[in-house]
Amino acid sequence: MNSPEWQKIEVLADRKYPVYLGTSLEELGAYLPALPEKVEHILIISHQKVLDLYGGRLMKGLGDYRVNLLVVPAGEAEKSLERLSQLTTAALGYGADRKTLVIALGGGVIGDLAGFFASVFMRGVRLIQVPTTLLAQVDSSIGGKVAVNHPAGKNILGAFHPPQAVWTDFTTLESLPWLEVENGLAESIKHALIADPGLFNFFETQVDSIKQRDPLIWRTMVTRSSSVKVKIVSQDEREQGIRGLLNLGHSFGHALETEMNYRGVTHGQGVSIGIVAAAHLAGAKGFISLAEVERIKQLLRNYGLPIAIPGQNPQALLQRMQADKKNQGGRKILILPQGIGNAVISQDCTDNEILAAWQQVISG
Amino acid sequence: MNSPEWQKIEVLADRKYPVYLGTSLEELGAYLPALPEKVEHILIISHQKVLDLYGGRLMKGLGDYRVNLLVVPAGEAEKSLERLSQLTTAALGYGADRKTLVIALGGGVIGDLAGFFASVFMRGVRLIQVPTTLLAQVDSSIGGKVAVNHPAGKNILGAFHPPQAVWTDFTTLESLPWLEVENGLAESIKHALIADPGLFNFFETQVDSIKQRDPLIWRTMVTRSSSVKVKIVSQDEREQGIRGLLNLGHSFGHALETEMNYRGVTHGQGVSIGIVAAAHLAGAKGFISLAEVERIKQLLRNYGLPIAIPGQNPQALLQRMQADKKNQGGRKILILPQGIGNAVISQDCTDNEILAAWQQVISG
Ligand SMILES: NC(=O)c1ccc[n+]([C@@H]2O[C@H](COP(=O)([O-])OP(=O)(O)OC[C@H]3O[C@@H](n4cnc5c(N)ncnc54)[C@H](O)[C@@H]3O)[C@@H](O)[C@H]2O)c1
Ligand SMILES: NC(=O)c1ccc[n+]([C@@H]2O[C@H](COP(=O)([O-])OP(=O)(O)OC[C@H]3O[C@@H](n4cnc5c(N)ncnc54)[C@H](O)[C@@H]3O)[C@@H](O)[C@H]2O)c1
């Protein structure tokens, strides 16, 4: 698998938009005149840490524009209505108007928060996603979903606000802590499992190069994994059907995260366990062979992702799944692998089958 | 001008939707099965006063559904992020999900607030507008604009969230205090002035019947006036061009409202003065004759709407217009009548011309 220096792929959604892969931060400024409407004012929303690392490179290309920075503290807690309100005050203070362009420079938290701000400020202004975490590059920057949290739940208030473009510079990943890499790897492996057997095989054969962050191998990994996301959201932007496949591992993982009160388990680790549980369930239903279940577990294990959660209570975990907002009319909607590189939406898993899957990951 | 018992007109926007005029609250329930997706849960958002008056009639038709009421105190101040957050908590408490239908039962405040809630809750749920003020029936319920205010300005955070349908029962207007009628009349007369000379003439000849709330005459007035709004937003849902015509009188009126700190002048009164100022300016530029300026003033006067604001400072008012969010690149965008029943967007009014128009309404 080879990729050119940089490439453009298109999200064929309601309004289509380009995802630029392997570009450089410095060049974004030179791209802006290509937008259909002139840019006069730019708001960059980011974390201080990310600005320290990459703000200078981005600003280099933006010399011709009036630019203001809005700095948001790091952390999931910042995806809030309170922060939205503060961003609004600051934006108005800088004279932001309907022609303002918002640039979200950071990971999924910045992408979701700045994206939601852009979707509602003056009934919607333009947005460019500049993802700087692996998770954001392969997943959250693509597809238009933006949101803030609410005390009662994650991503409860949000919108579909597709960006003008996604601008992905692979070199920003060099500074990413390994724990953050893990979060992105879990989603990338999920993409391979649901839609790209070749990528799955690539993950199996390139373990060392990926762990050593070989730039060429990462380039391929990110390109291929983000392409899966592009392909799926192009077919189903509003999650009426096939986009649901991206939730593989997430119903289980989310139950685990909430049961553990978001302590002691990262999102990536939750997804990893969730993928294993879904694999066991798929195995029990005959959707995949036991050898394939083992292949999935082995792959996750090779990347240091967890595949077992000794000590958890299966009944409690099942209970947590009752509250999943994707359930419909009391029925649990689960995504199950069907072979490697393919997945299905299943509505007919019984509580006993789900319990058995939890048992498997608990006993490891 | 005659209208049938009830009629349906369609907003031909990005996604088209019907406006039912002259229906009855009781019948909404029987209409719901006609929606493309099944309704399982309904949230009615309204004021206590409106529920006391009309909640029972609406509920009569909703016996087959699981319905919860969310009651919001009256007043413009309720269009806030804080109220949005409280609605979210309450909605989740009632088990609202992506299939929930929101019914906004009330005037423009409820329509804007409940509409914005529906646009962001779980990234967007369905909405039916049931307008119960004249302003909401002829104006705010149509066109998809929803918003909340922010300490820094009105309608700063919002969205375009077109409803599934607008359900208009004229009989709800019977209980409307006259001051609220005035707000709607100012917008209705504005509709006539920018796009419907026949309606303008109707307003001129039916003064007494309208003031006495003759139901048949009101039926015609609301139907005809809301049709103007439907026609305009059908051509330009996102306000890229012609929808801007609906702002006639509003740049002046808004300057007056802010200069007077929203005290001593209602929105309708501000619009009335604003229409007169725009008429004077149009007269000075030769867009309308002085006789037409007088016709406009006479019509507003006949409905008890103000046409002069003695004692105000024209320079201060001009200053207020500097901050109008519709201005572009320092230029003031003004809507001016061009004859009766027609209007244009003007970008080339000088400050002196605007000052002269203010002078005219100040000296009366
Ligand atoms: N919108 C979607 O479709 C979607 C999909 C998946 C996840 N998400 C959301 O994404 C969020 C998680 O995103 P995340 O995993 O990127 O976490 P994150 O945005 O919190 O970033 C993780 C940390 O890495 C730091 N960081 C960012 N870029 C860096 C870099 N290049 N070098 C060093 N440090 C860097 C950040 O400052 C932060 O502290 C969640 O809120 C989740 O809900 C959204
Ligand atoms: N979205 C849009 O396109 C748009 C257009 C114009 C105005 N607006 C907004 O509309 C709002 C003003 O709306 P409004 O003028 O309807 O005011 P409103 O919604 O505040 O209603 C006025 C009062 O009338 C009461 N009321 C409502 N229906 C009644 C009835 N049938 N009988 C007796 N009392 C009744 C209400 O409880 C309220 O106290 C503003 O916030 C404005 O920004 C929005």
Tab-separated table of N, CA, C and O in Angstrom, chain A residues 239 247 249-256 258 317-335, chain B residues 96-98 122:
chain	number	residue	atom	x	y	z
A	239	GLU	N	-26.839	9.224	9.650
A	239	GLU	CA	-26.964	8.004	10.451
A	239	GLU	C	-28.381	7.448	10.473
A	239	GLU	O	-28.985	7.261	11.518
A	247	ASN	N	-20.500	2.267	15.140
A	247	ASN	CA	-20.664	2.075	16.575
A	247	ASN	C	-20.188	0.713	17.053
A	247	ASN	O	-20.332	0.387	18.230
A	249	GLY	N	-18.484	-2.029	18.851
A	249	GLY	CA	-17.689	-1.953	20.075
A	249	GLY	C	-18.117	-0.851	21.027
A	249	GLY	O	-17.738	-0.861	22.194
A	250	HIS	N	-18.909	0.101	20.526
A	250	HIS	CA	-19.203	1.273	21.357
A	250	HIS	C	-20.337	1.053	22.350
A	250	HIS	O	-20.334	1.658	23.415
A	251	SER	N	-21.304	0.235	22.031
A	251	SER	CA	-22.383	0.002	23.000
A	251	SER	C	-21.813	-0.726	24.225
A	251	SER	O	-22.088	-0.361	25.369
A	252	PHE	N	-20.981	-1.759	23.950
A	252	PHE	CA	-20.307	-2.449	25.053
A	252	PHE	C	-19.331	-1.497	25.760
A	252	PHE	O	-19.323	-1.385	26.984
A	253	GLY	N	-18.510	-0.815	24.968
A	253	GLY	CA	-17.471	0.042	25.542
A	253	GLY	C	-18.048	1.156	26.396
A	253	GLY	O	-17.539	1.473	27.476
A	254	HIS	N	-19.142	1.724	25.900
A	254	HIS	CA	-19.747	2.829	26.631
A	254	HIS	C	-20.341	2.348	27.954
A	254	HIS	O	-20.252	3.014	28.981
A	255	ALA	N	-20.928	1.150	27.931
A	255	ALA	CA	-21.461	0.577	29.173
A	255	ALA	C	-20.331	0.404	30.181
A	255	ALA	O	-20.474	0.730	31.373
A	256	LEU	N	-19.198	-0.071	29.705
A	256	LEU	CA	-18.053	-0.274	30.595
A	256	LEU	C	-17.541	1.057	31.142
A	256	LEU	O	-17.288	1.194	32.348
A	258	THR	N	-19.132	3.891	31.562
A	258	THR	CA	-20.036	4.476	32.559
A	258	THR	C	-20.025	3.642	33.840
A	258	THR	O	-20.000	4.178	34.934
A	317	LEU	N	-23.217	-4.591	33.814
A	317	LEU	CA	-22.857	-4.080	32.489
A	317	LEU	C	-24.043	-4.178	31.529
A	317	LEU	O	-24.324	-3.258	30.754
A	318	LEU	N	-24.753	-5.293	31.598
A	318	LEU	CA	-25.954	-5.463	30.767
A	318	LEU	C	-26.961	-4.349	31.074
A	318	LEU	O	-27.551	-3.741	30.174
A	319	GLN	N	-27.123	-4.101	32.369
A	319	GLN	CA	-28.028	-3.048	32.820
A	319	GLN	C	-27.689	-1.697	32.180
A	319	GLN	O	-28.565	-0.979	31.707
A	320	ARG	N	-26.402	-1.375	32.149
A	320	ARG	CA	-25.941	-0.106	31.567
A	320	ARG	C	-26.333	0.007	30.088
A	320	ARG	O	-26.548	1.095	29.573
A	321	MET	N	-26.367	-1.134	29.416
A	321	MET	CA	-26.675	-1.111	27.983
A	321	MET	C	-28.146	-0.797	27.727
A	321	MET	O	-28.527	-0.396	26.625
A	322	GLN	N	-28.947	-0.970	28.772
A	322	GLN	CA	-30.374	-0.664	28.671
A	322	GLN	C	-30.579	0.814	28.293
A	322	GLN	O	-31.535	1.166	27.623
A	323	ALA	N	-29.661	1.678	28.764
A	323	ALA	CA	-29.839	3.121	28.603
A	323	ALA	C	-29.246	3.650	27.303
A	323	ALA	O	-29.295	4.842	27.037
A	324	ASP	N	-28.694	2.783	26.456
A	324	ASP	CA	-28.034	3.248	25.236
A	324	ASP	C	-29.006	4.034	24.363
A	324	ASP	O	-30.106	3.583	24.067
A	325	LYS	N	-28.573	5.242	23.925
A	325	LYS	CA	-29.528	6.072	23.183
A	325	LYS	C	-29.774	5.553	21.778
A	325	LYS	O	-30.646	6.050	21.079
A	326	LYS	N	-29.018	4.523	21.380
A	326	LYS	CA	-29.292	3.949	20.063
A	326	LYS	C	-30.359	2.853	20.092
A	326	LYS	O	-30.839	2.414	19.045
A	327	ASN	N	-30.707	2.380	21.286
A	327	ASN	CA	-31.767	1.373	21.373
A	327	ASN	C	-33.059	1.916	20.784
A	327	ASN	O	-33.306	3.112	20.815
A	328	GLN	N	-33.855	0.997	20.255
A	328	GLN	CA	-35.115	1.448	19.666
A	328	GLN	C	-36.273	0.603	20.161
A	328	GLN	O	-36.280	-0.601	19.973
A	329	GLY	N	-37.219	1.266	20.798
A	329	GLY	CA	-38.396	0.566	21.301
A	329	GLY	C	-38.030	-0.588	22.216
A	329	GLY	O	-38.579	-1.674	22.098
A	330	GLY	N	-37.043	-0.348	23.110
A	330	GLY	CA	-36.669	-1.365	24.081
A	330	GLY	C	-35.707	-2.410	23.533
A	330	GLY	O	-35.114	-3.181	24.285
A	331	ARG	N	-35.514	-2.463	22.207
A	331	ARG	CA	-34.614	-3.458	21.619
A	331	ARG	C	-33.195	-2.925	21.560
A	331	ARG	O	-32.970	-1.774	21.194
A	332	LYS	N	-32.242	-3.760	21.899
A	332	LYS	CA	-30.847	-3.341	21.813
A	332	LYS	C	-30.357	-3.480	20.376
A	332	LYS	O	-30.516	-4.518	19.741
A	333	ILE	N	-29.783	-2.413	19.891
A	333	ILE	CA	-29.195	-2.421	18.553
A	333	ILE	C	-27.705	-2.651	18.728
A	333	ILE	O	-27.017	-1.840	19.358
A	334	LEU	N	-27.185	-3.727	18.187
A	334	LEU	CA	-25.751	-4.006	18.316
A	334	LEU	C	-25.117	-4.189	16.939
A	334	LEU	O	-25.756	-4.687	16.010
A	335	ILE	N	-23.863	-3.751	16.843
A	335	ILE	CA	-23.125	-3.953	15.605
A	335	ILE	C	-22.202	-5.142	15.804
A	335	ILE	O	-21.452	-5.201	16.781
B	96	ALA	N	-37.245	11.453	26.484
B	96	ALA	CA	-37.229	11.913	25.084
B	96	ALA	C	-36.048	11.290	24.359
B	96	ALA	O	-34.984	11.106	24.937
B	97	ASP	N	-36.239	10.958	23.086
B	97	ASP	CA	-35.150	10.421	22.281
B	97	ASP	C	-35.224	10.973	20.869
B	97	ASP	O	-35.960	11.932	20.601
B	98	ARG	N	-34.441	10.377	19.964
B	98	ARG	CA	-34.363	10.927	18.600
B	98	ARG	C	-35.688	10.920	17.857
B	98	ARG	O	-35.845	11.587	16.855
B	122	MET	N	-30.164	15.969	20.763
B	122	MET	CA	-29.749	14.732	20.060
B	122	MET	C	-29.430	15.009	18.586
B	122	MET	O	-29.745	14.203	17.722
